[in-house]
Amino acid sequence: MLKQQSLLQKKQSTVQNANCVVMVPPKEFAFNAETAQDNEFQHQVTESTSQVRLAAMQEFNAMVISLRQAGVQVVEFDYPLGEVETPDAVFPNNWFSTTAKGELFTFPMACKNRQHEVKVDALAEALQQAGRTITLQDSLTDYLQQDAHLESTGVMVKDHVNKTVYAALSQRCDREVLEDYSKRIGYDRVVSFQTALPSGKPIYHTNVMMAIGESFCVICDEVIPEFERRFVIKSLAKDKQVISISLEQMNNFCGNILQLETINGEKVIAMSQSAYDAFSPAQRAQLASHGKLLPFNVKTIENIGGGSVRCMLGEVFLPSRKKQL
């Protein structure tokens, strides 16, 4: 009984969901030929670059407004331009992460032009101006010298309550870097696994195939080899409602969703309109029991960038000095 009470207290004191996110405007957004080498979710289009960026910016702005109206703090990081264009800067969750202890981590990204997105000093300043406290800056970018990569919460889906990291191994998710980072943040378990799409290629980012909330998870388990699949599902099912999605649903970004909290502690689940429409009515009802569903139309960003709503949200767990929208 005492052990159960201790476990319950531990879980109650651990925050699964952020109430603040970083979003980056897609002012250099375009089809990224470098990332398309292993991202099968990207598509080239016939529209001009200016047309694409206008549509992407409209989607971005509408999403920022809606999140703020829902009560989620949004830090709009209007990053300084560099000599190299960063077409995927709208997906900031791949290069940084934060902890409730005030730590800000930066990560080694696989694609050369994406490495130019890492602007840690400017981000730290923006976060501090938003009322967040940073006590430590740490970086794993030295691993680039070994050609080893770890693209933050793109490749790591975290169960903060159980201090467990789930990760699909790929060229963007190196096992050694994964283990190192997990130790640095004091997480007890790493559940890594292989994946395979119908093409035979691995999933490029774990967060397109699975999402973990406080008491639920969404997962496209059919892309995991059977001998590993049973272990992953068993681990998740210990204290989560497991919502399994099909390959077709994953291709509509049903796995790329994120549970957040408002500044008043209410649960919301951010997803794209594509994902919302692809979930079955029963699945939508299951998800709605865990928080208000917030669907956003980001079809341009999804189609060309190969990432969706979750990829656009860099969670901020840093301690807050004040509540601010």
Coordinates of C-alpha atoms in Angstrom, one line a residue:
M1 CA 0.0 0.0 0.0
L2 CA 2.8 2.4 0.9
K3 CA 4.6 1.6 -2.3
Q4 CA 1.4 2.3 -4.3
Q5 CA 0.9 5.6 -2.5
S6 CA 4.5 6.6 -3.2
L7 CA 4.1 5.8 -6.9
L8 CA 0.8 7.8 -7.0
Q9 CA 2.5 10.8 -5.4
K10 CA 5.4 10.6 -7.8
K11 CA 3.0 10.6 -10.8
Q12 CA 0.9 13.4 -9.4
S13 CA 4.1 15.6 -9.0
T14 CA 5.3 14.9 -12.5
V15 CA 3.9 17.1 -15.3
Q16 CA 3.1 15.3 -18.6
N17 CA 1.8 18.3 -20.5
A18 CA 3.2 21.7 -21.2
N19 CA 1.1 24.8 -20.9
C20 CA 3.4 26.8 -23.2
V21 CA 4.8 26.2 -26.6
V22 CA 7.3 27.7 -29.0
M23 CA 6.1 28.3 -32.6
V24 CA 8.2 29.6 -35.4
P25 CA 6.7 31.5 -38.4
P26 CA 7.3 29.7 -41.8
K27 CA 8.8 32.8 -43.4
E28 CA 11.4 30.6 -45.3
F29 CA 9.1 27.6 -45.8
A30 CA 9.6 25.5 -48.9
F31 CA 10.0 21.9 -50.0
N32 CA 13.2 20.7 -48.4
A33 CA 15.0 18.3 -50.8
E34 CA 17.5 17.3 -48.1
T35 CA 14.9 16.0 -45.6
A36 CA 12.8 14.4 -48.5
Q37 CA 15.5 11.7 -48.8
D38 CA 13.9 9.8 -45.8
N39 CA 10.7 11.7 -45.2
E40 CA 8.0 10.0 -47.3
F41 CA 5.3 12.5 -46.0
Q42 CA 6.7 15.4 -48.1
H43 CA 5.4 16.3 -51.5
Q44 CA 6.5 18.7 -54.2
V45 CA 3.8 21.1 -55.6
T46 CA 3.5 23.3 -58.6
E47 CA 2.6 26.5 -56.7
S48 CA 5.3 29.3 -56.5
T49 CA 7.4 29.7 -53.4
S50 CA 5.6 33.0 -52.6
Q51 CA 2.2 31.3 -52.9
V52 CA 3.3 28.4 -50.7
R53 CA 4.7 30.8 -48.0
L54 CA 1.6 32.9 -48.0
A55 CA -0.6 29.9 -47.5
A56 CA 1.7 28.4 -44.8
M57 CA 1.8 31.8 -42.9
Q58 CA -2.0 32.0 -42.9
E59 CA -2.2 28.5 -41.4
F60 CA 0.5 29.3 -38.8
N61 CA -1.2 32.6 -37.8
A62 CA -4.6 31.0 -37.4
M63 CA -3.1 28.2 -35.3
V64 CA -1.3 30.7 -33.0
I65 CA -4.5 32.7 -32.5
S66 CA -6.6 29.6 -31.7
L67 CA -4.1 28.2 -29.2
R68 CA -4.0 31.5 -27.4
Q69 CA -7.7 31.7 -27.3
A70 CA -7.8 28.2 -25.9
G71 CA -5.6 29.3 -23.0
V72 CA -2.2 27.9 -24.1
Q73 CA 0.8 30.3 -23.9
V74 CA 2.5 30.6 -27.3
V75 CA 6.0 32.1 -27.6
E76 CA 6.3 33.2 -31.2
F77 CA 10.0 32.9 -32.0
D78 CA 10.5 35.2 -35.0
Y79 CA 14.1 33.9 -35.5
P80 CA 16.9 36.0 -37.0
L81 CA 17.6 35.1 -40.7
G82 CA 20.9 33.6 -41.6
E83 CA 23.0 33.1 -44.7
V84 CA 21.4 29.7 -45.3
E85 CA 17.6 29.4 -45.7
T86 CA 15.8 27.2 -43.3
P87 CA 12.7 25.8 -45.0
D88 CA 11.8 23.6 -42.1
A89 CA 12.1 26.2 -39.3
V90 CA 8.4 25.9 -38.7
F91 CA 9.1 22.6 -37.0
P92 CA 11.2 23.7 -33.9
N93 CA 10.5 20.7 -31.8
N94 CA 13.3 18.9 -33.6
W95 CA 16.2 21.0 -32.3
F96 CA 15.5 21.9 -28.7
S97 CA 13.7 20.6 -25.6
T98 CA 13.2 21.9 -22.0
T99 CA 12.6 20.4 -18.6
A100 CA 10.8 21.6 -15.5
K101 CA 14.1 21.9 -13.8
G102 CA 14.9 24.9 -16.1
E103 CA 17.2 23.0 -18.5
L104 CA 17.3 23.9 -22.2
F105 CA 18.8 21.3 -24.5
T106 CA 19.9 21.5 -28.1
F107 CA 20.3 18.6 -30.4
P108 CA 22.3 17.3 -33.4
M109 CA 20.0 17.3 -36.5
A110 CA 20.7 15.0 -39.5
C111 CA 20.2 17.4 -42.4
K112 CA 22.8 20.2 -43.0
N113 CA 20.3 23.0 -43.7
R114 CA 18.3 22.1 -40.6
Q115 CA 21.3 22.5 -38.4
H116 CA 21.2 26.2 -39.2
E117 CA 17.8 26.4 -37.4
V118 CA 19.6 26.0 -34.0
K119 CA 19.7 29.6 -32.6
V120 CA 19.9 28.8 -28.9
D121 CA 20.8 32.3 -27.6
A122 CA 18.0 34.0 -29.5
L123 CA 15.6 31.3 -28.3
A124 CA 16.8 31.6 -24.7
E125 CA 16.2 35.4 -24.8
A126 CA 12.7 34.9 -26.2
L127 CA 11.8 32.3 -23.5
Q128 CA 13.1 34.6 -20.7
Q129 CA 11.1 37.5 -22.1
A130 CA 8.1 35.3 -22.0
G131 CA 8.6 34.8 -18.3
R132 CA 10.3 31.5 -18.3
T133 CA 13.4 30.7 -16.2
I134 CA 16.5 28.9 -17.7
T135 CA 18.9 27.5 -15.1
L136 CA 21.1 25.4 -17.5
Q137 CA 21.9 25.2 -21.2
D138 CA 23.2 21.9 -22.4
S139 CA 23.9 20.6 -25.9
L140 CA 24.4 17.3 -27.6
T141 CA 25.5 18.9 -30.9
D142 CA 29.1 17.6 -30.5
Y143 CA 27.8 14.3 -31.7
L144 CA 27.7 15.8 -35.2
Q145 CA 31.4 15.1 -35.3
Q146 CA 30.6 11.4 -35.1
D147 CA 27.8 11.8 -37.7
A148 CA 25.3 10.8 -34.9
H149 CA 21.9 12.4 -34.6
L150 CA 19.0 12.9 -32.3
E151 CA 16.2 15.1 -33.4
S152 CA 14.7 15.9 -30.0
T153 CA 10.9 15.3 -29.6
G154 CA 10.7 14.5 -33.3
V155 CA 12.4 11.1 -32.6
M156 CA 11.6 10.9 -28.9
V157 CA 8.0 10.6 -27.5
K158 CA 8.2 11.0 -23.8
D159 CA 6.1 9.5 -21.0
H160 CA 7.1 12.1 -18.4
V161 CA 5.0 10.5 -15.7
N162 CA 6.9 7.2 -15.9
K163 CA 10.2 8.8 -16.9
T164 CA 10.3 6.7 -20.1
V165 CA 11.4 7.7 -23.6
Y166 CA 10.0 5.8 -26.6
A167 CA 12.0 6.1 -29.8
A168 CA 11.9 4.6 -33.3
L169 CA 15.6 4.1 -34.4
S170 CA 16.7 5.6 -37.7
Q171 CA 19.4 7.8 -39.1
R172 CA 17.8 10.7 -37.2
C173 CA 17.8 8.7 -33.9
D174 CA 21.1 7.3 -32.8
R175 CA 20.9 4.8 -29.9
E176 CA 24.0 6.1 -28.2
V177 CA 22.9 9.8 -28.2
L178 CA 19.4 8.7 -27.1
E179 CA 20.8 6.9 -24.1
D180 CA 23.1 9.8 -23.2
Y181 CA 20.3 12.3 -23.3
S182 CA 18.0 10.1 -21.3
K183 CA 20.6 9.9 -18.6
R184 CA 21.2 13.6 -18.6
I185 CA 17.5 14.3 -17.8
G186 CA 17.3 11.4 -15.3
Y187 CA 14.8 9.2 -17.2
D188 CA 14.8 5.6 -16.0
R189 CA 13.8 3.8 -19.2
V190 CA 14.4 4.0 -22.9
V191 CA 12.1 1.9 -25.1
S192 CA 13.7 1.9 -28.6
F193 CA 12.4 -0.2 -31.5
Q194 CA 12.7 -0.7 -35.3
T195 CA 10.0 0.4 -37.8
A196 CA 9.3 -0.3 -41.4
L197 CA 7.0 1.4 -43.9
P198 CA 5.6 -0.5 -46.9
S199 CA 8.6 0.9 -48.8
G200 CA 10.9 -0.9 -46.3
K201 CA 12.2 2.5 -45.0
P202 CA 12.0 3.2 -41.3
I203 CA 9.8 5.9 -39.9
Y204 CA 11.8 9.2 -40.1
H205 CA 10.3 10.6 -36.8
T206 CA 8.6 8.7 -34.0
N207 CA 6.1 11.5 -33.4
V208 CA 4.4 10.8 -36.7
M209 CA 3.5 7.3 -35.6
M210 CA 2.8 7.8 -31.9
A211 CA 1.8 10.3 -29.3
I212 CA 1.6 10.0 -25.5
G213 CA -0.7 11.9 -23.2
E214 CA -1.2 11.8 -19.5
S215 CA -3.4 8.7 -19.6
F216 CA -3.6 7.7 -23.3
C217 CA -1.5 7.0 -26.2
V218 CA -2.0 6.9 -30.0
I219 CA 0.2 4.5 -31.9
C220 CA 0.5 3.0 -35.4
D221 CA 1.8 -0.3 -34.0
E222 CA 1.6 -2.2 -37.4
V223 CA 4.9 -0.5 -38.5
I224 CA 6.7 -2.1 -35.6
P225 CA 8.1 -5.7 -36.1
E226 CA 5.9 -8.1 -34.2
F227 CA 8.5 -9.3 -31.7
E228 CA 9.1 -5.7 -30.6
R229 CA 5.4 -4.6 -31.0
R230 CA 4.2 -6.7 -28.1
F231 CA 6.7 -5.3 -25.7
V232 CA 6.0 -1.6 -26.7
I233 CA 2.2 -2.1 -26.4
K234 CA 2.6 -3.9 -23.1
S235 CA 4.7 -1.1 -21.7
L236 CA 2.3 1.6 -22.9
A237 CA -0.8 -0.3 -21.7
K238 CA 0.3 -0.4 -18.1
D239 CA -1.4 2.9 -17.3
K240 CA -2.5 4.3 -20.7
Q241 CA -5.5 3.9 -22.9
V242 CA -4.0 2.6 -26.1
I243 CA -5.6 3.9 -29.3
S244 CA -4.3 2.0 -32.3
I245 CA -4.3 3.7 -35.7
S246 CA -3.9 2.3 -39.1
L247 CA -1.1 3.1 -41.7
E248 CA -3.6 5.2 -43.6
Q249 CA -4.5 7.1 -40.5
M250 CA -0.8 7.7 -39.7
N251 CA -0.4 9.0 -43.2
N252 CA -3.1 11.6 -42.3
F253 CA -1.0 12.6 -39.2
C254 CA -3.2 10.9 -36.6
G255 CA -0.1 10.1 -34.7
N256 CA 1.2 13.7 -34.8
I257 CA -0.9 15.1 -32.1
L258 CA -0.1 16.7 -28.7
Q259 CA -1.9 16.9 -25.4
L260 CA -1.3 20.3 -23.8
E261 CA -2.7 22.2 -20.8
T262 CA -4.2 25.7 -20.6
I263 CA -2.9 28.1 -18.0
N264 CA -5.9 27.1 -16.0
G265 CA -4.9 23.4 -16.0
E266 CA -7.5 22.3 -18.5
K267 CA -6.5 19.6 -21.0
V268 CA -6.6 20.2 -24.8
I269 CA -5.3 18.0 -27.6
A270 CA -3.9 19.8 -30.6
M271 CA -4.1 18.0 -34.0
S272 CA -4.5 18.9 -37.7
Q273 CA -7.9 18.9 -39.4
S274 CA -6.5 16.1 -41.6
A275 CA -5.9 14.0 -38.5
Y276 CA -9.3 14.9 -36.9
D277 CA -11.1 13.9 -40.1
A278 CA -9.2 10.6 -40.3
F279 CA -9.9 9.5 -36.8
S280 CA -13.1 7.3 -36.5
P281 CA -16.0 8.8 -34.5
A282 CA -15.2 6.2 -31.7
Q283 CA -11.6 7.3 -31.6
R284 CA -12.5 11.0 -31.5
A285 CA -14.8 10.2 -28.6
Q286 CA -11.9 8.3 -26.8
L287 CA -9.6 11.3 -27.3
A288 CA -12.2 13.8 -26.2
S289 CA -12.4 12.1 -22.9
H290 CA -8.8 13.2 -22.3
G291 CA -9.2 16.8 -23.4
K292 CA -10.9 19.2 -25.7
L293 CA -9.9 18.5 -29.3
L294 CA -8.3 21.4 -31.2
P295 CA -8.1 20.7 -34.9
F296 CA -6.1 23.1 -37.2
N297 CA -6.0 23.3 -40.9
V298 CA -2.3 23.1 -41.8
K299 CA -2.6 21.2 -45.1
T300 CA 0.0 23.3 -46.9
I301 CA 2.6 22.7 -44.1
E302 CA 1.7 19.0 -43.9
N303 CA 1.8 18.3 -47.6
I304 CA 5.0 20.1 -48.4
G305 CA 6.9 19.9 -45.1
G306 CA 5.9 16.4 -44.2
G307 CA 5.2 17.3 -40.6
S308 CA 2.0 18.4 -38.9
V309 CA 0.7 20.1 -35.8
R310 CA 2.8 18.3 -33.2
C311 CA 6.0 19.1 -35.2
M312 CA 5.1 22.8 -35.1
L313 CA 5.0 22.9 -31.3
G314 CA 8.1 23.0 -29.2
E315 CA 7.0 22.3 -25.6
V316 CA 8.1 24.6 -22.8
F317 CA 8.3 23.0 -19.4
L318 CA 10.6 25.7 -18.0
P319 CA 9.5 27.2 -14.6
S320 CA 7.3 30.2 -15.0
R321 CA 7.9 33.6 -13.3
K322 CA 4.5 34.8 -14.4
K323 CA 1.4 33.7 -16.3
Q324 CA 1.4 35.3 -19.7
L325 CA -0.4 34.7 -23.0

